[in-house]
XYZ file of C-alpha atoms in Angstrom:
721
model
C -0.104 0.119 0.059
C 1.150 3.634 -0.642
C 2.736 5.335 2.431
C 0.040 6.511 4.725
C -0.188 9.754 6.042
C 2.016 10.386 9.008
C -0.547 10.541 11.772
C 2.103 10.689 14.498
C 4.355 13.644 13.415
C 5.669 14.538 16.801
C 6.334 11.095 17.965
C 9.829 9.558 16.814
C 11.154 6.377 17.837
C 14.402 6.851 16.079
C 17.354 5.725 18.547
C 14.825 3.795 20.774
C 14.499 -0.011 20.989
C 11.460 -1.755 22.065
C 11.252 -5.379 23.240
C 7.884 -7.394 22.902
C 7.302 -10.542 24.964
C 4.479 -12.808 25.835
C 4.061 -14.542 29.076
C 1.979 -16.776 31.224
C -1.037 -18.640 29.578
C -1.458 -18.054 25.833
C -4.503 -16.453 24.369
C -5.832 -16.036 20.965
C -5.141 -12.700 19.604
C -1.564 -12.416 21.194
C -0.019 -12.756 17.827
C -2.157 -9.616 16.432
C -0.923 -7.596 19.349
C 2.932 -8.705 18.686
C 2.381 -7.758 14.971
C 0.890 -4.310 15.874
C 3.704 -3.557 18.290
C 6.439 -4.558 15.647
C 4.718 -2.523 12.832
C 3.909 0.405 14.761
C 7.282 0.342 16.282
C 9.062 0.150 12.789
C 6.584 2.826 11.498
C 8.018 5.440 14.022
C 11.476 4.314 13.220
C 12.371 2.406 16.433
C 14.052 -0.957 16.576
C 11.943 -3.677 17.684
C 12.935 -6.882 19.141
C 11.403 -10.237 19.885
C 11.942 -11.807 23.324
C 11.085 -15.483 22.668
C 9.849 -17.770 25.638
C 8.607 -14.726 27.829
C 10.983 -14.057 30.736
C 12.776 -17.207 30.488
C 14.211 -15.889 26.964
C 14.874 -12.571 28.688
C 17.020 -14.217 31.292
C 18.639 -16.797 28.833
C 19.465 -14.136 26.328
C 21.316 -15.064 23.082
C 19.042 -15.931 20.135
C 15.957 -15.564 22.313
C 16.328 -11.856 21.823
C 16.544 -10.899 18.135
C 15.720 -7.714 16.224
C 12.852 -8.154 13.719
C 11.599 -6.593 10.517
C 8.270 -5.681 8.952
C 7.998 -9.144 7.267
C 8.882 -10.902 10.228
C 5.255 -10.653 11.506
C 3.627 -11.375 8.177
C 1.048 -14.060 8.207
C 0.625 -14.550 12.073
C -2.469 -12.291 12.415
C -4.717 -15.421 11.986
C -2.606 -17.769 13.898
C -3.706 -18.734 17.570
C -1.396 -19.142 20.611
C 1.764 -16.857 20.482
C 4.520 -17.492 17.808
C 7.182 -16.099 20.057
C 6.453 -18.541 22.772
C 5.348 -18.258 26.389
C 7.020 -19.978 29.570
C 6.797 -19.868 33.360
C 10.106 -18.554 34.754
C 11.230 -19.304 37.967
C 14.604 -17.600 37.502
C 13.000 -14.192 36.873
C 11.490 -14.393 40.320
C 15.038 -14.007 41.851
C 16.973 -11.025 41.778
C 19.870 -12.700 40.060
C 17.541 -13.850 37.178
C 16.350 -10.277 36.931
C 20.101 -8.989 36.987
C 20.744 -11.202 33.982
C 17.730 -10.147 32.218
C 18.843 -6.548 32.604
C 22.115 -7.159 31.334
C 20.722 -8.942 28.151
C 18.635 -5.910 27.448
C 21.260 -3.431 27.964
C 23.460 -5.219 25.510
C 20.801 -4.407 22.831
C 19.904 -1.085 24.128
C 16.389 -2.119 24.944
C 14.694 0.132 27.566
C 11.181 -0.077 26.472
C 9.230 -3.374 27.257
C 5.655 -4.429 25.985
C 4.427 -7.222 28.015
C 1.578 -9.367 26.964
C 0.259 -11.488 29.700
C -1.845 -11.785 32.851
C -1.594 -10.001 36.281
C 1.295 -12.165 37.419
C 3.485 -11.267 34.252
C 2.484 -7.535 34.676
C 3.384 -7.588 38.232
C 6.862 -9.023 37.617
C 7.487 -6.318 34.854
C 6.621 -3.640 37.329
C 8.943 -5.048 39.882
C 11.871 -5.181 37.140
C 11.247 -1.629 36.343
C 11.380 -0.507 40.010
C 14.626 -2.561 40.520
C 16.150 -1.201 37.292
C 18.446 1.502 38.571
C 19.694 -0.884 41.306
C 20.347 -3.622 38.816
C 22.324 -1.265 36.613
C 24.483 -0.145 39.495
C 25.210 -3.818 40.363
C 26.111 -4.425 36.909
C 28.365 -1.609 36.735
C 29.970 -2.663 40.187
C 30.474 -6.038 38.839
C 32.044 -4.609 35.579
C 29.507 -6.243 33.381
C 28.671 -2.930 31.742
C 30.268 0.584 31.598
C 29.065 3.430 33.683
C 28.269 5.231 30.335
C 25.821 2.531 29.497
C 24.276 2.599 32.844
C 23.608 6.356 32.431
C 22.494 6.025 28.831
C 19.796 3.492 29.641
C 19.068 4.861 33.170
C 15.288 3.985 33.178
C 13.021 1.352 31.919
C 9.620 1.940 30.366
C 6.929 -0.758 30.988
C 3.555 -1.103 29.267
C 1.247 -4.168 29.468
C -1.569 -5.614 27.519
C -3.631 -8.341 29.195
C -3.860 -11.602 27.395
C -6.338 -13.941 29.084
C -9.213 -15.900 28.043
C -10.654 -15.714 31.508
C -11.192 -11.864 31.126
C -10.101 -11.806 34.848
C -8.204 -8.549 34.930
C -9.860 -5.280 36.604
C -9.826 -2.133 34.687
C -10.596 -3.448 31.249
C -13.947 -4.476 29.743
C -12.412 -7.146 27.634
C -9.037 -8.983 27.631
C -7.278 -10.211 24.502
C -8.433 -13.857 23.935
C -11.812 -13.708 25.753
C -14.016 -13.403 22.842
C -12.148 -15.970 20.911
C -12.683 -18.503 23.808
C -16.336 -17.623 23.855
C -16.465 -18.446 20.357
C -15.139 -22.111 20.790
C -17.791 -22.375 23.860
C -20.690 -21.258 21.833
C -19.721 -23.560 18.885
C -19.915 -26.426 21.356
C -23.131 -25.329 22.933
C -24.837 -24.940 19.586
C -23.585 -28.565 18.641
C -24.664 -30.135 21.766
C -28.054 -28.566 21.729
C -28.923 -30.509 18.593
C -28.055 -34.052 20.125
C -29.536 -32.921 23.489
C -32.876 -32.170 21.820
C -32.903 -35.513 19.869
C -32.627 -37.534 23.140
C -34.157 -35.174 25.642
C -30.810 -34.879 27.549
C -29.272 -32.705 30.191
C -25.825 -31.403 29.510
C -23.444 -30.018 32.162
C -20.845 -27.969 30.412
C -17.694 -27.079 32.211
C -15.745 -24.109 30.900
C -12.536 -22.364 32.040
C -12.508 -19.626 34.803
C -10.540 -20.974 37.732
C -11.083 -17.560 39.676
C -13.292 -15.666 37.239
C -16.985 -16.671 35.979
C -16.895 -14.348 32.987
C -16.874 -17.183 30.391
C -19.455 -19.333 32.124
C -21.778 -16.254 32.659
C -21.565 -14.713 29.060
C -21.813 -18.004 27.387
C -24.941 -18.929 29.541
C -26.500 -15.532 28.559
C -25.678 -16.185 24.938
C -27.255 -19.477 24.673
C -30.104 -19.113 27.246
C -28.732 -21.904 29.598
C -31.132 -22.991 32.343
C -28.494 -22.539 35.281
C -25.075 -21.091 35.711
C -22.454 -21.503 38.375
C -19.747 -18.976 38.784
C -17.324 -18.181 41.718
C -18.204 -14.456 42.136
C -22.002 -15.194 42.739
C -22.672 -18.550 44.462
C -26.147 -19.873 44.475
C -28.139 -19.412 47.662
C -28.621 -22.301 50.116
C -30.939 -24.882 48.908
C -29.969 -24.336 45.361
C -30.202 -28.054 44.666
C -33.979 -28.022 45.123
C -34.418 -24.637 43.256
C -32.276 -25.924 40.530
C -34.191 -29.277 40.045
C -37.507 -27.587 40.256
C -36.570 -25.351 37.441
C -35.403 -28.234 35.168
C -38.728 -30.266 35.914
C -40.821 -27.048 35.025
C -38.818 -26.715 31.622
C -39.325 -30.237 30.835
C -43.012 -29.928 31.776
C -43.356 -27.022 29.369
C -42.121 -29.638 26.429
C -38.489 -28.184 26.503
C -36.601 -31.258 25.146
C -33.017 -30.271 26.614
C -31.473 -28.606 29.595
C -28.149 -26.813 29.559
C -26.111 -26.341 32.773
C -22.944 -24.241 32.352
C -20.165 -24.519 35.108
C -17.201 -22.280 35.713
C -14.240 -24.491 36.718
C -13.694 -22.540 39.937
C -17.589 -22.529 40.865
C -18.126 -22.540 44.577
C -21.064 -22.540 46.866
C -21.795 -19.912 49.737
C -19.440 -21.645 52.133
C -16.481 -21.565 49.527
C -16.994 -25.307 48.856
C -16.186 -26.394 45.213
C -19.394 -27.282 42.913
C -17.982 -29.586 40.259
C -19.672 -30.616 37.187
C -19.670 -34.201 38.161
C -21.568 -33.323 41.334
C -24.093 -31.481 39.516
C -24.687 -34.395 37.074
C -25.061 -36.906 40.010
C -27.563 -34.609 41.576
C -29.682 -34.295 38.513
C -29.630 -38.080 37.823
C -30.319 -38.913 41.237
C -33.283 -36.395 41.912
C -34.941 -36.223 38.520
C -33.545 -39.444 36.702
C -32.786 -37.162 33.603
C -30.346 -38.669 31.077
C -27.348 -36.332 31.808
C -24.016 -36.045 30.252
C -20.872 -34.025 31.153
C -18.577 -32.158 28.692
C -15.453 -30.449 29.912
C -13.998 -28.191 27.233
C -10.530 -27.657 28.751
C -7.944 -26.191 26.486
C -9.955 -26.266 23.450
C -11.042 -22.828 24.690
C -7.478 -21.494 24.234
C -6.888 -22.868 20.874
C -7.918 -22.118 17.240
C -7.983 -18.965 15.198
C -8.753 -15.570 16.769
C -11.969 -13.811 16.318
C -12.255 -10.665 14.329
C -12.947 -8.876 17.666
C -9.775 -10.069 19.260
C -7.523 -9.316 16.155
C -8.996 -5.862 16.194
C -8.743 -5.305 19.914
C -5.075 -6.574 20.079
C -4.089 -4.498 17.127
C -5.611 -1.326 18.542
C -3.984 -2.074 21.782
C -0.668 -2.917 20.267
C -0.563 0.584 18.568
C -1.431 2.275 21.793
C 1.275 0.336 23.624
C 3.836 1.586 21.400
C 2.581 5.308 21.685
C 2.540 4.937 25.518
C 6.197 3.696 25.470
C 7.352 6.714 23.139
C 5.649 9.137 25.315
C 6.755 7.753 28.560
C 9.195 9.727 30.951
C 11.090 8.532 34.051
C 8.334 9.814 36.090
C 5.497 8.029 34.142
C 4.414 4.913 36.156
C 4.050 1.475 34.454
C 0.600 1.378 32.777
C -1.513 -1.334 31.158
C -3.630 -0.665 27.844
C -7.191 -1.400 28.657
C -10.672 -1.326 26.851
C -13.000 1.082 28.225
C -16.175 1.280 26.195
C -15.005 1.288 22.629
C -11.838 3.319 23.429
C -8.057 1.867 24.262
C -7.053 3.666 27.398
C -3.983 3.756 29.643
C -4.496 2.922 33.250
C -1.949 2.615 36.075
C -0.873 -0.870 36.124
C -0.449 -1.860 39.689
C -3.879 -0.171 40.653
C -5.607 -2.716 38.211
C -3.455 -5.533 39.596
C -4.290 -4.671 43.274
C -8.102 -4.472 42.250
C -7.849 -7.827 40.590
C -6.305 -9.237 43.707
C -9.200 -7.559 45.809
C -11.667 -9.739 43.899
C -10.243 -13.006 44.944
C -9.826 -11.686 48.547
C -13.545 -10.719 48.573
C -14.521 -14.264 47.515
C -12.262 -15.802 50.011
C -14.039 -13.755 52.865
C -17.453 -14.650 51.331
C -18.083 -10.839 50.357
C -19.593 -11.992 46.931
C -21.571 -8.834 46.319
C -18.234 -6.944 46.651
C -16.591 -9.494 44.274
C -19.295 -8.920 41.614
C -19.050 -4.940 41.916
C -15.166 -5.105 41.585
C -15.406 -7.156 38.424
C -16.912 -3.980 36.907
C -20.189 -2.926 35.391
C -19.846 -4.992 32.515
C -19.845 -8.109 34.538
C -22.512 -6.903 36.979
C -24.860 -5.932 34.076
C -24.310 -9.480 32.421
C -25.100 -11.175 35.845
C -28.283 -9.170 36.310
C -29.561 -9.664 32.939
C -29.020 -13.380 33.097
C -31.135 -13.491 36.236
C -33.733 -11.444 34.665
C -34.101 -13.726 31.556
C -33.430 -17.100 32.845
C -36.328 -17.740 35.130
C -39.976 -17.222 34.517
C -41.937 -15.785 37.408
C -45.375 -17.005 38.534
C -48.232 -14.815 37.202
C -48.988 -13.991 40.739
C -45.308 -12.301 41.125
C -45.584 -10.216 38.017
C -46.677 -6.551 38.168
C -49.759 -5.526 36.198
C -48.896 -2.707 33.975
C -51.867 -2.884 31.515
C -49.596 -1.755 28.590
C -49.368 -3.558 25.316
C -45.964 -3.424 23.672
C -45.287 -4.349 19.990
C -41.866 -5.633 18.806
C -41.027 -5.754 15.037
C -38.022 -6.048 12.743
C -37.323 -3.661 9.994
C -34.682 -3.570 7.353
C -32.390 -6.419 6.155
C -31.968 -9.459 8.403
C -29.084 -9.487 10.916
C -27.716 -12.162 13.093
C -28.780 -11.498 16.696
C -31.997 -10.111 15.797
C -33.890 -13.139 17.448
C -31.889 -12.943 20.530
C -32.902 -9.375 20.837
C -36.459 -10.214 20.395
C -36.323 -12.985 22.862
C -34.749 -10.548 25.351
C -37.431 -7.788 24.761
C -40.299 -10.380 25.178
C -39.034 -11.778 28.440
C -38.130 -8.668 30.052
C -41.322 -6.920 28.763
C -43.268 -9.793 30.594
C -41.366 -9.277 33.788
C -42.186 -5.626 33.692
C -45.884 -6.680 33.800
C -46.555 -5.791 29.884
C -48.447 -7.777 27.364
C -46.135 -8.349 24.418
C -47.105 -8.434 20.804
C -44.990 -9.686 17.817
C -45.467 -7.998 14.533
C -44.435 -10.114 11.471
C -42.798 -8.743 8.259
C -42.006 -5.175 9.587
C -44.242 -2.072 8.850
C -45.911 -3.766 5.992
C -46.989 -6.621 8.245
C -48.033 -4.058 10.895
C -50.270 -2.568 8.220
C -51.775 -5.879 7.362
C -52.595 -6.705 10.763
C -49.935 -9.690 11.205
C -49.880 -9.079 15.059
C -50.195 -11.684 17.598
C -49.361 -12.013 21.448
C -46.016 -13.509 22.084
C -45.354 -15.352 25.496
C -42.198 -16.349 27.337
C -41.997 -19.801 26.061
C -42.568 -18.825 22.304
C -38.991 -17.329 22.345
C -37.179 -20.145 23.843
C -34.222 -21.177 21.936
C -34.071 -18.068 19.781
C -30.857 -16.534 20.765
C -28.783 -19.048 18.529
C -31.068 -18.564 15.489
C -29.729 -16.551 12.527
C -32.011 -14.346 10.420
C -35.339 -12.988 11.630
C -37.968 -15.477 12.883
C -40.515 -12.619 12.910
C -39.650 -11.728 9.293
C -38.406 -8.294 8.373
C -38.782 -6.130 5.208
C -37.305 -2.737 4.170
C -40.515 -1.060 3.519
C -41.066 2.225 5.265
C -44.197 3.130 7.038
C -45.275 6.368 5.272
C -47.609 4.802 2.599
C -49.239 2.673 5.377
C -49.913 5.300 8.189
C -53.720 5.073 7.951
C -53.631 1.288 8.239
C -50.657 1.178 11.008
C -52.758 3.834 13.025
C -55.847 1.450 12.782
C -53.774 -1.607 13.888
C -52.511 0.437 16.967
C -55.896 1.323 17.833
C -57.328 -2.070 17.330
C -54.684 -3.771 19.522
C -54.312 -1.000 22.025
C -50.542 -0.830 21.492
C -48.997 1.440 24.023
C -45.403 1.514 23.057
C -43.289 0.323 20.140
C -39.838 -1.324 19.917
C -38.225 -1.494 16.518
C -35.222 -3.699 15.823
C -33.384 -3.059 12.631
C -31.012 -1.009 10.510
C -31.104 2.282 8.745
C -34.733 1.687 7.440
C -35.891 1.302 11.167
C -34.428 4.640 11.927
C -36.036 6.361 8.945
C -39.233 4.648 9.890
C -39.184 5.874 13.187
C -38.402 9.318 11.848
C -41.408 9.295 9.628
C -43.868 8.111 12.529
C -42.591 10.971 14.517
C -43.150 13.621 11.824
C -46.681 12.080 11.425
C -47.614 12.490 15.068
C -49.396 15.894 14.331
C -51.870 14.113 12.117
C -52.073 10.809 13.864
C -52.685 10.535 17.705
C -51.919 6.873 17.730
C -48.279 7.566 17.016
C -47.860 9.619 20.144
C -46.578 6.652 22.111
C -43.085 5.881 23.269
C -41.067 4.405 20.476
C -37.382 3.067 20.764
C -35.150 1.488 18.109
C -32.386 -1.041 18.654
C -29.670 -0.916 15.972
C -29.365 -4.329 14.033
C -27.769 -4.192 10.773
C -24.496 -5.743 9.242
C -23.597 -2.519 7.791
C -23.226 -0.825 11.290
C -24.428 2.541 9.691
C -27.068 3.499 12.451
C -26.277 7.358 13.392
C -24.905 7.559 16.727
C -24.210 3.988 17.420
C -20.702 2.320 17.485
C -22.194 -1.030 17.118
C -25.177 -2.697 15.540
C -26.438 -6.137 16.280
C -25.181 -8.375 13.501
C -22.014 -6.390 12.403
C -19.765 -8.787 14.514
C -21.158 -11.858 12.874
C -20.610 -10.415 9.480
C -17.152 -9.336 10.213
C -16.212 -12.833 11.412
C -17.641 -14.190 8.097
C -15.494 -11.793 6.150
C -12.374 -12.536 8.133
C -13.030 -16.217 8.020
C -13.270 -15.937 4.244
C -10.161 -13.841 3.820
C -8.188 -16.255 5.984
C -9.201 -19.136 3.532
C -8.324 -17.071 0.527
C -4.960 -16.155 1.872
C -4.451 -19.714 2.466
C -5.120 -20.690 -1.084
C -2.753 -17.914 -2.131
C 0.173 -19.455 -0.209
C 0.134 -22.523 -2.595
C -0.170 -20.317 -5.675
C 2.514 -17.409 -5.394
C 2.139 -13.924 -6.742
C -1.649 -13.623 -6.533
C -3.640 -10.646 -5.411
C -7.415 -11.114 -4.393
C -9.963 -8.281 -4.653
C -12.899 -8.986 -2.060
C -16.284 -6.895 -2.210
C -17.926 -6.527 1.042
C -21.543 -5.221 2.069
C -22.062 -2.083 4.007
C -23.869 0.170 1.414
C -22.195 3.623 1.816
C -20.753 2.554 5.190
C -17.219 1.258 5.140
C -17.203 -0.410 8.531
C -17.157 -3.943 7.341
C -14.436 -3.363 4.744
C -12.269 -1.209 6.981
C -12.452 -3.502 9.970
C -12.384 -6.611 7.767
C -9.003 -5.273 6.212
C -7.765 -4.730 9.760
C -8.549 -8.155 10.964
C -7.553 -9.977 7.955
C -4.308 -8.136 7.406
C -5.365 -6.477 3.930
C -2.964 -4.499 1.791
C -5.596 -1.808 1.042
C -9.335 -1.175 1.805
C -11.545 1.086 -0.232
C -14.325 2.771 1.398
C -16.972 5.436 0.713
C -16.014 7.714 3.519
C -12.207 7.904 2.325
C -12.124 8.941 -1.311
C -9.601 7.639 -3.595
C -8.672 8.206 -7.174
C -6.722 6.495 -9.976
C -3.359 7.779 -8.422
C -3.874 5.981 -5.231
C -5.112 2.884 -7.186
C -1.926 3.050 -9.258
C 0.455 3.598 -6.133
C -1.280 0.469 -4.417
C -0.446 -1.653 -7.571
C 3.317 -0.489 -7.452
C 3.104 -1.342 -3.651
C 1.975 -5.032 -4.462
C 4.622 -5.098 -7.363
C 7.347 -4.549 -4.887
C 5.828 -6.732 -2.197
C 6.037 -9.718 -4.931
C 9.765 -9.342 -4.575
C 9.864 -10.182 -0.967
C 8.885 -13.572 0.736
C 5.224 -12.624 0.910
C 4.039 -13.303 -2.478
C 0.310 -12.503 -2.235
C -1.910 -9.503 -1.814
C -5.393 -8.741 -0.395
C -7.464 -5.717 -1.284
C -11.039 -5.180 0.196
C -13.665 -2.856 -1.447
C -16.819 -1.712 0.092
C -19.650 -2.206 -2.367
C -20.475 1.504 -2.840
C -17.131 3.103 -2.194
C -17.160 4.582 -5.551
C -19.564 4.437 -8.383
C -16.878 4.520 -11.164
C -14.260 2.413 -9.448
C -16.252 -0.612 -9.165
C -14.855 -3.915 -8.188
C -14.582 -5.289 -11.763
C -12.680 -1.925 -12.761
C -10.288 -2.442 -9.841
C -9.966 -6.067 -10.626
C -9.188 -5.322 -14.507
C -6.857 -2.534 -13.511
C -4.750 -4.556 -11.087
C -4.806 -7.399 -13.656
C -3.498 -5.201 -16.405
C -0.890 -3.446 -14.411
C 0.244 -6.484 -12.568
C 0.690 -8.413 -15.846
C 3.968 -10.509 -15.709
C 4.381 -9.752 -11.945
C 1.059 -11.253 -10.390
C -2.281 -12.466 -11.468
C -5.635 -11.229 -9.820
C -8.729 -12.860 -8.712
C -12.085 -11.193 -7.440
C -14.608 -12.422 -4.979
C -18.062 -10.942 -4.130
C -19.291 -12.117 -0.608
C -22.731 -11.233 -0.992
C -25.608 -12.393 1.322
C -23.392 -14.718 3.081
C -22.421 -11.864 5.311
C -25.899 -11.638 6.637
C -26.460 -15.280 7.343
C -25.124 -18.005 9.873
C -25.511 -18.272 13.607
C -24.989 -15.078 15.594
C -21.516 -14.593 17.108
C -21.339 -14.619 20.989
C -20.878 -10.658 20.929
C -24.005 -10.347 18.952
C -26.133 -12.738 21.047
C -24.699 -10.848 24.362
C -25.137 -7.340 22.663
C -28.607 -7.973 21.434
C -29.907 -9.559 24.769
C -28.524 -6.615 26.832
C -29.378 -3.600 24.640
C -32.992 -4.902 23.994
C -33.440 -5.366 27.950
C -32.356 -1.619 28.224
C -34.807 -0.703 25.349
C -37.879 -2.311 27.348
C -36.797 -0.703 30.451
C -36.555 2.552 28.673
C -40.041 2.040 27.438
C -41.220 1.086 30.768
C -40.171 4.347 32.287
C -41.714 6.361 29.589
C -44.986 4.593 29.791
C -45.097 5.473 33.419
C -43.887 9.106 32.858
C -45.460 10.339 29.779
C -48.092 7.856 28.447
C -49.914 9.305 25.639
C -49.033 12.902 26.316
C -49.674 15.238 23.387
C -46.136 15.114 21.986
C -45.391 11.609 23.039
C -41.892 10.495 23.241
C -39.460 8.896 20.675
C -35.785 8.005 21.297
C -33.136 5.846 19.617
C -31.486 3.433 22.159
C -27.776 3.644 21.514
C -24.760 2.740 23.475
C -21.171 3.877 22.614
C -19.804 0.855 24.828
C -18.765 -2.632 23.635
C -20.224 -4.694 26.531
C -21.084 -2.178 29.249
C -24.543 -0.979 28.031
C -25.055 1.867 30.476
C -26.238 4.893 28.465
C -29.690 5.554 26.595
C -28.812 8.771 24.533
C -31.889 10.224 22.689
C -30.858 10.816 18.974
C -33.976 11.386 16.923
């Protein structure tokens, strides 16, 4: 690709050396973080070194610490684990080991360290930094280094990134590897559900999480599990009777399977372990259900990283290099974390201490404090699961006398069904009567409306597409009929789940309020579109699933090119006039270029990219990948770019093109989309409930678009219409 604009004019790494290492347990996405550190470091003209085998390699030195080039990290983006190795190191825990590590770094001029690992690895890095000046003094005293070298390399900068599938580090919404581990879990759950339904079985699924129940909790939320056991929130005394009663009720309602998810570190209120085998024996002895145990184990650590983890790790890696370049001797060690949708820097030891406080709270049976310390995201997940997993008796439900309609509008998006399920069940717990509208606004006008109950949406979270049916039709030409249907069914509020057409539809209904009193009701929209083009929202339901589809396809295409050298692939993605899928897909797949509508390009840039690929073919990386958003330019079409590249690359490389099409809208929703849709729909219904109580059928009514700028922590509802 042509030389990008210099975004970091005032930051220069000239004369600086950066070492990058991975330590502790491996996690998918670590390689993407390593790649980002290397390429960002080289981009700002710093020297970058691999430290192989973690701290052990730092202590051993020699070939374990090597300078790397841009090409050194090619083709590692899609590889799981860590290509530079990770190892536990007893020697580094001793001062003698750290003294040897300091000597090895000084020999190469490395005074900037990027450490990718868990809290133990980061704590060790901070101790190393604090001892650095003393270690140099000792090296000078032992005549291992000159005094001038000690003065030149007088301070060590440390920046950490957390790589852990358990998501057990406080201060960040997500750690590198967590989303990929959830993908492995949900793939297994979806597969298990088919066999469980065939035989009317109960499955007890044990997932990782020795000290943190995040994986168990989110996977339970994403698949609608009957019960979940996590260490931060043990079940109340007598849980055995409660759980067996719930399983029996579900079977009585003709549910053919039960899923129980157990974190490997699950405990009861007395800190006694709750094992998967114990749960199985309980179900068999009490209920006589055919029960199986599946322990996922290290399969959760393996496999290709998800698109989310690749992008998260890449963004964190860039921020890590920036933090190292901006660091001064007075700057405390920091950790790059995810807050909402932003990479931020937090004091490393404050986050480590908070993480350790969680375990202390659990040991002391202060479980409410443990949940709170995990953060708002964890707490919100837990509260949403409790809200959706257990149906209350009719006598326990409030009586609101409000009817709430739910419909899908626009193109189908994976995760829509999970959002509908969440809306229906939360609405019922709020005391509302819930109505489903088939086929969008067109179905609304035709009276395709029926009451939908708790059991009707069972098993919807894992279903792709739109079970209710969806159309792009806008409501303007059906105003009279829609008003009639609202009046006939006494609809008190409206929840619309969809994309830009849903946004426009609510705008039209809002404008028509002066003429139609029926439209003066609270309305809320939940963004759901693979294009991710709803104004004001960082994420839309379905975009993550589509992005994973694109990334998986690009991985396969790149693999095919490895056998046939000197080949460039042109890939067209969906997105309309929004370049999100092409841009993020290019980042996640390691594309050479991404053409999007928001960033205009001309023939000169196309020519520069062809020249870049021509030069690339002279290296050991003899393949190219170019992504194009479907409406990026009306003249420079996919066919035009393909023909241009084919002609200009004649004799150097050949070209292939691939239009991904509607496969980006299909498939089972990703864990992120299931979780996001579930929580944001719950927020939507709760917002409607408040508005119904506050402003029901006031003259001007209320309309709002439920948006959230956070990835996991859904805490805001900003009016945008």
